[in-house]
């Protein structure tokens, strides 16, 4: 059985991995006032951050239409796939997965689609799509791949060092963390994803300490077979990568640019790390 892997552009996957593994990416849209852009098509991450620097208002993001997912599933079927696994942004944070489910229902008579909630964001989601695509290349079936992705969703961890929580607060994505950090915006906060939602994890007095905190998270769970790092135009990225190299070789790290979908809420300078726990450690 041939299985196609579909995800959304909130996964922030590097273009070379998308091409290598044949992953289909359905883009979200971004609006700056009256101007609308298709993520990754009309607007690159670098262009996004340049616009943010000049804009007084936060941009807005919108989920793809069900028709966009339907078209992706139809392309997969036309290319010879018997089924598709679609991995999406956390349903607790985005309506994207609902659009994917509606698109899957629309093609149910033509191609079998399994939609899986990553319960994560950016490369946390993206590395699940990578794992799924590698299983598909090995000839694994639809049930096996969808089951593995569901398992990965429970074992994936994501932590992000933010320059500020203001974007998350203004965008309504901070959830319970707002109560914890509402009066502590002078600190450098670290967020995490718990059950698909954004939660406060730590507050550090300096940027250097917040980055060291991320590295300590990696050390606490070493050895790690793969780590994903994503950044939003962070000027101290090279310094952070050197710190991560203390824990895991650079070649084992997937590096991604934080795009508009999550970047709108994370703000400039954000750095995130994602990894997955061993099966026995996640129970």
mmCIF file of N, CA and C in Angstrom, residues 110-219:
data_model
loop_
_atom_site.group_PDB
_atom_site.id
_atom_site.type_symbol
_atom_site.label_atom_id
_atom_site.label_comp_id
_atom_site.label_asym_id
_atom_site.label_seq_id
_atom_site.Cartn_x
_atom_site.Cartn_y
_atom_site.Cartn_z
ATOM 1 N N UNK A 110 -12.887 8.150 -2.329
ATOM 2 C CA UNK A 110 -11.793 8.001 -3.283
ATOM 3 C C UNK A 110 -10.460 7.614 -2.649
ATOM 4 N N UNK A 111 -10.202 8.115 -1.460
ATOM 5 C CA UNK A 111 -8.922 7.825 -0.805
ATOM 6 C C UNK A 111 -9.126 7.818 0.704
ATOM 7 N N UNK A 112 -8.533 6.861 1.367
ATOM 8 C CA UNK A 112 -8.654 6.721 2.820
ATOM 9 C C UNK A 112 -7.652 7.653 3.492
ATOM 10 N N UNK A 113 -8.168 8.583 4.294
ATOM 11 C CA UNK A 113 -7.310 9.569 4.952
ATOM 12 C C UNK A 113 -7.470 9.459 6.466
ATOM 13 N N UNK A 114 -6.353 9.416 7.166
ATOM 14 C CA UNK A 114 -6.351 9.458 8.632
ATOM 15 C C UNK A 114 -5.767 10.803 9.064
ATOM 16 N N UNK A 115 -6.552 11.566 9.796
ATOM 17 C CA UNK A 115 -6.102 12.869 10.293
ATOM 18 C C UNK A 115 -5.672 12.706 11.750
ATOM 19 N N UNK A 116 -4.454 13.129 12.050
ATOM 20 C CA UNK A 116 -3.894 12.949 13.397
ATOM 21 C C UNK A 116 -3.536 14.306 13.991
ATOM 22 N N UNK A 117 -3.992 14.545 15.195
ATOM 23 C CA UNK A 117 -3.658 15.763 15.930
ATOM 24 C C UNK A 117 -2.258 15.603 16.518
ATOM 25 N N UNK A 118 -1.332 16.455 16.096
ATOM 26 C CA UNK A 118 0.041 16.367 16.614
ATOM 27 C C UNK A 118 0.122 16.760 18.080
ATOM 28 N N UNK A 119 -0.855 17.532 18.536
ATOM 29 C CA UNK A 119 -0.833 18.098 19.888
ATOM 30 C C UNK A 119 0.447 18.891 20.136
ATOM 31 N N UNK A 120 0.970 19.432 19.045
ATOM 32 C CA UNK A 120 2.216 20.187 19.135
ATOM 33 C C UNK A 120 2.179 21.317 18.123
ATOM 34 N N UNK A 121 3.309 21.993 17.986
ATOM 35 C CA UNK A 121 3.433 23.117 17.074
ATOM 36 C C UNK A 121 4.780 23.039 16.366
ATOM 37 N N UNK A 122 4.918 23.798 15.328
ATOM 38 C CA UNK A 122 6.138 23.977 14.542
ATOM 39 C C UNK A 122 6.868 22.640 14.360
ATOM 40 N N UNK A 123 8.162 22.543 14.637
ATOM 41 C CA UNK A 123 8.882 21.301 14.350
ATOM 42 C C UNK A 123 8.469 20.137 15.226
ATOM 43 N N UNK A 124 7.766 20.405 16.338
ATOM 44 C CA UNK A 124 7.194 19.291 17.089
ATOM 45 C C UNK A 124 6.247 18.515 16.203
ATOM 46 N N UNK A 125 5.419 19.242 15.485
ATOM 47 C CA UNK A 125 4.534 18.657 14.483
ATOM 48 C C UNK A 125 5.328 18.147 13.283
ATOM 49 N N UNK A 126 6.265 18.963 12.823
ATOM 50 C CA UNK A 126 7.002 18.640 11.605
ATOM 51 C C UNK A 126 7.776 17.343 11.674
ATOM 52 N N UNK A 127 8.408 17.077 12.819
ATOM 53 C CA UNK A 127 9.194 15.857 12.923
ATOM 54 C C UNK A 127 8.315 14.611 12.990
ATOM 55 N N UNK A 128 7.059 14.776 13.377
ATOM 56 C CA UNK A 128 6.125 13.647 13.274
ATOM 57 C C UNK A 128 5.840 13.336 11.808
ATOM 58 N N UNK A 129 5.696 14.381 11.005
ATOM 59 C CA UNK A 129 5.481 14.176 9.570
ATOM 60 C C UNK A 129 6.703 13.521 8.932
ATOM 61 N N UNK A 130 7.891 13.905 9.387
ATOM 62 C CA UNK A 130 9.116 13.281 8.871
ATOM 63 C C UNK A 130 9.154 11.798 9.220
ATOM 64 N N UNK A 131 8.849 11.470 10.463
ATOM 65 C CA UNK A 131 8.834 10.064 10.885
ATOM 66 C C UNK A 131 7.804 9.276 10.080
ATOM 67 N N UNK A 132 6.634 9.876 9.856
ATOM 68 C CA UNK A 132 5.586 9.212 9.086
ATOM 69 C C UNK A 132 6.036 8.973 7.646
ATOM 70 N N UNK A 133 6.681 9.980 7.053
ATOM 71 C CA UNK A 133 7.123 9.844 5.669
ATOM 72 C C UNK A 133 8.192 8.763 5.530
ATOM 73 N N UNK A 134 9.045 8.643 6.515
ATOM 74 C CA UNK A 134 10.069 7.594 6.456
ATOM 75 C C UNK A 134 9.447 6.207 6.600
ATOM 76 N N UNK A 135 8.421 6.103 7.424
ATOM 77 C CA UNK A 135 7.712 4.828 7.522
ATOM 78 C C UNK A 135 7.005 4.500 6.207
ATOM 79 N N UNK A 136 6.436 5.515 5.584
ATOM 80 C CA UNK A 136 5.763 5.296 4.297
ATOM 81 C C UNK A 136 6.748 4.803 3.249
ATOM 82 N N UNK A 137 7.955 5.348 3.253
ATOM 83 C CA UNK A 137 8.971 4.908 2.295
ATOM 84 C C UNK A 137 9.401 3.465 2.545
ATOM 85 N N UNK A 138 9.233 3.010 3.790
ATOM 86 C CA UNK A 138 9.554 1.620 4.124
ATOM 87 C C UNK A 138 8.413 0.671 3.770
ATOM 88 N N UNK A 139 7.311 1.248 3.284
ATOM 89 C CA UNK A 139 6.188 0.421 2.874
ATOM 90 C C UNK A 139 5.177 0.122 3.968
ATOM 91 N N UNK A 140 5.250 0.846 5.075
ATOM 92 C CA UNK A 140 4.290 0.620 6.156
ATOM 93 C C UNK A 140 2.897 1.039 5.721
ATOM 94 N N UNK A 141 1.888 0.389 6.312
ATOM 95 C CA UNK A 141 0.511 0.658 5.948
ATOM 96 C C UNK A 141 -0.091 1.831 6.689
ATOM 97 N N UNK A 142 -1.294 2.190 6.290
ATOM 98 C CA UNK A 142 -1.993 3.345 6.823
ATOM 99 C C UNK A 142 -2.191 3.253 8.330
ATOM 100 N N UNK A 143 -2.667 2.118 8.806
ATOM 101 C CA UNK A 143 -2.916 1.963 10.241
ATOM 102 C C UNK A 143 -1.631 2.047 11.051
ATOM 103 N N UNK A 144 -0.579 1.415 10.539
ATOM 104 C CA UNK A 144 0.696 1.432 11.256
ATOM 105 C C UNK A 144 1.246 2.849 11.366
ATOM 106 N N UNK A 145 1.180 3.599 10.271
ATOM 107 C CA UNK A 145 1.737 4.953 10.269
ATOM 108 C C UNK A 145 0.908 5.874 11.154
ATOM 109 N N UNK A 146 -0.406 5.825 11.007
ATOM 110 C CA UNK A 146 -1.260 6.684 11.831
ATOM 111 C C UNK A 146 -1.099 6.347 13.311
ATOM 112 N N UNK A 147 -0.975 5.065 13.619
ATOM 113 C CA UNK A 147 -0.772 4.657 15.005
ATOM 114 C C UNK A 147 0.547 5.143 15.563
ATOM 115 N N UNK A 148 1.590 5.083 14.753
ATOM 116 C CA UNK A 148 2.899 5.550 15.197
ATOM 117 C C UNK A 148 2.881 7.055 15.437
ATOM 118 N N UNK A 149 2.227 7.801 14.562
ATOM 119 C CA UNK A 149 2.159 9.251 14.749
ATOM 120 C C UNK A 149 1.389 9.594 16.027
ATOM 121 N N UNK A 150 0.303 8.895 16.276
ATOM 122 C CA UNK A 150 -0.451 9.120 17.518
ATOM 123 C C UNK A 150 0.418 8.850 18.736
ATOM 124 N N UNK A 151 1.246 7.799 18.654
ATOM 125 C CA UNK A 151 2.160 7.492 19.743
ATOM 126 C C UNK A 151 3.201 8.600 19.907
ATOM 127 N N UNK A 152 3.737 9.091 18.783
ATOM 128 C CA UNK A 152 4.729 10.165 18.838
ATOM 129 C C UNK A 152 4.132 11.432 19.440
ATOM 130 N N UNK A 153 2.862 11.684 19.158
ATOM 131 C CA UNK A 153 2.221 12.874 19.707
ATOM 132 C C UNK A 153 2.239 12.854 21.230
ATOM 133 N N UNK A 154 2.134 11.671 21.805
ATOM 134 C CA UNK A 154 2.174 11.558 23.256
ATOM 135 C C UNK A 154 3.570 11.647 23.839
ATOM 136 N N UNK A 155 4.578 11.441 22.999
ATOM 137 C CA UNK A 155 5.959 11.424 23.492
ATOM 138 C C UNK A 155 6.766 12.656 23.082
ATOM 139 N N UNK A 156 6.173 13.533 22.301
ATOM 140 C CA UNK A 156 6.892 14.701 21.821
ATOM 141 C C UNK A 156 6.818 15.836 22.827
ATOM 142 N N UNK A 157 7.944 16.469 23.051
ATOM 143 C CA UNK A 157 8.015 17.604 23.962
ATOM 144 C C UNK A 157 8.516 18.833 23.207
ATOM 145 N N UNK A 158 7.983 19.978 23.580
ATOM 146 C CA UNK A 158 8.390 21.240 22.942
ATOM 147 C C UNK A 158 8.557 22.301 24.021
ATOM 148 N N UNK A 159 9.676 23.023 23.957
ATOM 149 C CA UNK A 159 9.947 24.129 24.865
ATOM 150 C C UNK A 159 10.416 25.323 24.046
ATOM 151 N N UNK A 160 9.954 26.502 24.417
ATOM 152 C CA UNK A 160 10.339 27.692 23.671
ATOM 153 C C UNK A 160 10.778 28.822 24.579
ATOM 154 N N UNK A 161 11.931 29.416 24.252
ATOM 155 C CA UNK A 161 12.417 30.598 24.962
ATOM 156 C C UNK A 161 11.930 31.828 24.203
ATOM 157 N N UNK A 162 11.196 32.678 24.906
ATOM 158 C CA UNK A 162 10.585 33.830 24.279
ATOM 159 C C UNK A 162 11.283 35.106 24.732
ATOM 160 N N UNK A 163 11.288 36.090 23.848
ATOM 161 C CA UNK A 163 11.764 37.405 24.265
ATOM 162 C C UNK A 163 10.695 38.132 25.070
ATOM 163 N N UNK A 164 9.437 37.825 24.780
ATOM 164 C CA UNK A 164 8.314 38.440 25.470
ATOM 165 C C UNK A 164 7.089 37.542 25.332
ATOM 166 N N UNK A 165 6.135 37.705 26.230
ATOM 167 C CA UNK A 165 4.859 36.999 26.111
ATOM 168 C C UNK A 165 3.789 37.879 25.474
ATOM 169 N N UNK A 166 4.157 39.096 25.082
ATOM 170 C CA UNK A 166 3.147 40.040 24.616
ATOM 171 C C UNK A 166 2.380 39.529 23.398
ATOM 172 N N UNK A 167 3.086 38.932 22.432
ATOM 173 C CA UNK A 167 2.385 38.422 21.256
ATOM 174 C C UNK A 167 1.414 37.310 21.621
ATOM 175 N N UNK A 168 1.837 36.419 22.501
ATOM 176 C CA UNK A 168 0.957 35.334 22.930
ATOM 177 C C UNK A 168 -0.258 35.876 23.674
ATOM 178 N N UNK A 169 -0.040 36.879 24.501
ATOM 179 C CA UNK A 169 -1.150 37.486 25.232
ATOM 180 C C UNK A 169 -2.122 38.159 24.274
ATOM 181 N N UNK A 170 -1.597 38.939 23.368
ATOM 182 C CA UNK A 170 -2.463 39.685 22.440
ATOM 183 C C UNK A 170 -3.157 38.755 21.461
ATOM 184 N N UNK A 171 -2.508 37.637 21.138
ATOM 185 C CA UNK A 171 -3.113 36.689 20.208
ATOM 186 C C UNK A 171 -4.036 35.686 20.868
ATOM 187 N N UNK A 172 -4.146 35.721 22.195
ATOM 188 C CA UNK A 172 -5.064 34.840 22.905
ATOM 189 C C UNK A 172 -4.621 33.397 22.971
ATOM 190 N N UNK A 173 -3.309 33.126 22.865
ATOM 191 C CA UNK A 173 -2.820 31.750 22.842
ATOM 192 C C UNK A 173 -2.110 31.322 24.121
ATOM 193 N N UNK A 174 -2.007 32.218 25.096
ATOM 194 C CA UNK A 174 -1.196 31.889 26.258
ATOM 195 C C UNK A 174 -1.927 31.027 27.277
ATOM 196 N N UNK A 175 -3.244 31.012 27.279
ATOM 197 C CA UNK A 175 -3.987 30.145 28.180
ATOM 198 C C UNK A 175 -3.651 30.392 29.640
ATOM 199 N N UNK A 176 -3.462 29.312 30.379
ATOM 200 C CA UNK A 176 -3.229 29.409 31.819
ATOM 201 C C UNK A 176 -1.945 30.143 32.159
ATOM 202 N N UNK A 177 -1.011 30.210 31.217
ATOM 203 C CA UNK A 177 0.259 30.882 31.501
ATOM 204 C C UNK A 177 0.066 32.371 31.744
ATOM 205 N N UNK A 178 -0.995 32.958 31.221
ATOM 206 C CA UNK A 178 -1.216 34.395 31.419
ATOM 207 C C UNK A 178 -1.326 34.725 32.892
ATOM 208 N N UNK A 179 -2.017 33.873 33.649
ATOM 209 C CA UNK A 179 -2.174 34.129 35.080
ATOM 210 C C UNK A 179 -0.841 34.039 35.799
ATOM 211 N N UNK A 180 0.009 33.123 35.339
ATOM 212 C CA UNK A 180 1.299 32.923 35.986
ATOM 213 C C UNK A 180 2.270 34.048 35.680
ATOM 214 N N UNK A 181 2.260 34.497 34.430
ATOM 215 C CA UNK A 181 3.275 35.449 33.984
ATOM 216 C C UNK A 181 2.750 36.858 33.760
ATOM 217 N N UNK A 182 1.486 37.092 34.041
ATOM 218 C CA UNK A 182 0.889 38.373 33.692
ATOM 219 C C UNK A 182 1.660 39.583 34.184
ATOM 220 N N UNK A 183 2.246 39.500 35.360
ATOM 221 C CA UNK A 183 2.968 40.640 35.908
ATOM 222 C C UNK A 183 4.476 40.455 35.855
ATOM 223 N N UNK A 184 4.923 39.494 35.047
ATOM 224 C CA UNK A 184 6.353 39.159 35.057
ATOM 225 C C UNK A 184 6.987 39.313 33.687
ATOM 226 N N UNK A 185 6.492 40.278 32.909
ATOM 227 C CA UNK A 185 6.981 40.391 31.543
ATOM 228 C C UNK A 185 8.419 40.896 31.456
ATOM 229 N N UNK A 186 9.000 41.334 32.566
ATOM 230 C CA UNK A 186 10.403 41.732 32.526
ATOM 231 C C UNK A 186 11.323 40.514 32.525
ATOM 232 N N UNK A 187 10.789 39.355 32.881
ATOM 233 C CA UNK A 187 11.565 38.127 32.831
ATOM 234 C C UNK A 187 11.568 37.566 31.419
ATOM 235 N N UNK A 188 12.474 36.633 31.164
ATOM 236 C CA UNK A 188 12.511 35.934 29.881
ATOM 237 C C UNK A 188 11.816 34.593 30.068
ATOM 238 N N UNK A 189 10.599 34.478 29.577
ATOM 239 C CA UNK A 189 9.795 33.289 29.862
ATOM 240 C C UNK A 189 10.143 32.111 28.958
ATOM 241 N N UNK A 190 9.888 30.936 29.460
ATOM 242 C CA UNK A 190 9.986 29.702 28.687
ATOM 243 C C UNK A 190 8.610 29.045 28.720
ATOM 244 N N UNK A 191 8.108 28.713 27.541
ATOM 245 C CA UNK A 191 6.801 28.061 27.471
ATOM 246 C C UNK A 191 6.992 26.597 27.060
ATOM 247 N N UNK A 192 5.940 25.825 27.258
ATOM 248 C CA UNK A 192 5.943 24.446 26.799
ATOM 249 C C UNK A 192 4.555 24.141 26.250
ATOM 250 N N UNK A 193 4.401 22.970 25.650
ATOM 251 C CA UNK A 193 3.109 22.527 25.149
ATOM 252 C C UNK A 193 2.654 21.346 26.005
ATOM 253 N N UNK A 194 1.501 21.489 26.628
ATOM 254 C CA UNK A 194 0.945 20.441 27.477
ATOM 255 C C UNK A 194 -0.454 20.107 26.974
ATOM 256 N N UNK A 195 -0.644 18.849 26.598
ATOM 257 C CA UNK A 195 -1.936 18.423 26.043
ATOM 258 C C UNK A 195 -2.376 19.326 24.892
ATOM 259 N N UNK A 196 -1.409 19.751 24.121
ATOM 260 C CA UNK A 196 -1.702 20.540 22.927
ATOM 261 C C UNK A 196 -1.855 22.023 23.156
ATOM 262 N N UNK A 197 -1.776 22.484 24.401
ATOM 263 C CA UNK A 197 -1.969 23.902 24.702
ATOM 264 C C UNK A 197 -0.688 24.525 25.238
ATOM 265 N N UNK A 198 -0.595 25.845 25.094
ATOM 266 C CA UNK A 198 0.576 26.574 25.580
ATOM 267 C C UNK A 198 0.479 26.754 27.087
ATOM 268 N N UNK A 199 1.561 26.407 27.783
ATOM 269 C CA UNK A 199 1.628 26.584 29.228
ATOM 270 C C UNK A 199 2.965 27.226 29.605
ATOM 271 N N UNK A 200 2.968 27.940 30.701
ATOM 272 C CA UNK A 200 4.214 28.480 31.226
ATOM 273 C C UNK A 200 5.043 27.349 31.809
ATOM 274 N N UNK A 201 6.342 27.399 31.582
ATOM 275 C CA UNK A 201 7.217 26.369 32.135
ATOM 276 C C UNK A 201 8.241 26.946 33.105
ATOM 277 N N UNK A 202 8.789 28.106 32.776
ATOM 278 C CA UNK A 202 9.827 28.690 33.625
ATOM 279 C C UNK A 202 9.924 30.180 33.332
ATOM 280 N N UNK A 203 10.534 30.906 34.246
ATOM 281 C CA UNK A 203 10.873 32.297 33.977
ATOM 282 C C UNK A 203 12.332 32.493 34.353
ATOM 283 N N UNK A 204 13.084 33.068 33.451
ATOM 284 C CA UNK A 204 14.508 33.272 33.654
ATOM 285 C C UNK A 204 14.813 34.770 33.608
ATOM 286 N N UNK A 205 15.809 35.173 34.350
ATOM 287 C CA UNK A 205 16.091 36.606 34.467
ATOM 288 C C UNK A 205 16.804 37.179 33.255
ATOM 289 N N UNK A 206 17.470 36.330 32.473
ATOM 290 C CA UNK A 206 18.181 36.825 31.296
ATOM 291 C C UNK A 206 17.932 35.895 30.119
ATOM 292 N N UNK A 207 18.205 36.413 28.938
ATOM 293 C CA UNK A 207 18.087 35.602 27.721
ATOM 294 C C UNK A 207 19.060 34.431 27.777
ATOM 295 N N UNK A 208 20.281 34.677 28.215
ATOM 296 C CA UNK A 208 21.274 33.609 28.285
ATOM 297 C C UNK A 208 20.795 32.471 29.182
ATOM 298 N N UNK A 209 20.162 32.825 30.277
ATOM 299 C CA UNK A 209 19.666 31.775 31.184
ATOM 300 C C UNK A 209 18.493 31.017 30.569
ATOM 301 N N UNK A 210 17.651 31.703 29.809
ATOM 302 C CA UNK A 210 16.529 30.997 29.184
ATOM 303 C C UNK A 210 17.026 30.006 28.139
ATOM 304 N N UNK A 211 18.081 30.368 27.403
ATOM 305 C CA UNK A 211 18.644 29.439 26.417
ATOM 306 C C UNK A 211 19.347 28.277 27.110
ATOM 307 N N UNK A 212 20.051 28.571 28.184
ATOM 308 C CA UNK A 212 20.698 27.491 28.932
ATOM 309 C C UNK A 212 19.646 26.541 29.506
ATOM 310 N N UNK A 213 18.511 27.071 29.885
ATOM 311 C CA UNK A 213 17.417 26.242 30.397
ATOM 312 C C UNK A 213 16.970 25.234 29.331
ATOM 313 N N UNK A 214 16.877 25.681 28.072
ATOM 314 C CA UNK A 214 16.499 24.767 26.998
ATOM 315 C C UNK A 214 17.537 23.656 26.832
ATOM 316 N N UNK A 215 18.805 24.025 26.891
ATOM 317 C CA UNK A 215 19.864 23.027 26.768
ATOM 318 C C UNK A 215 19.806 22.035 27.928
ATOM 319 N N UNK A 216 19.522 22.534 29.112
ATOM 320 C CA UNK A 216 19.407 21.646 30.269
ATOM 321 C C UNK A 216 18.250 20.662 30.103
ATOM 322 N N UNK A 217 17.182 21.091 29.444
ATOM 323 C CA UNK A 217 16.077 20.177 29.152
ATOM 324 C C UNK A 217 16.552 19.033 28.266
ATOM 325 N N UNK A 218 17.358 19.357 27.268
ATOM 326 C CA UNK A 218 17.902 18.322 26.394
ATOM 327 C C UNK A 218 18.813 17.382 27.176
ATOM 328 N N UNK A 219 19.673 17.953 28.007
ATOM 329 C CA UNK A 219 20.591 17.122 28.798
ATOM 330 C C UNK A 219 19.839 16.163 29.704
#
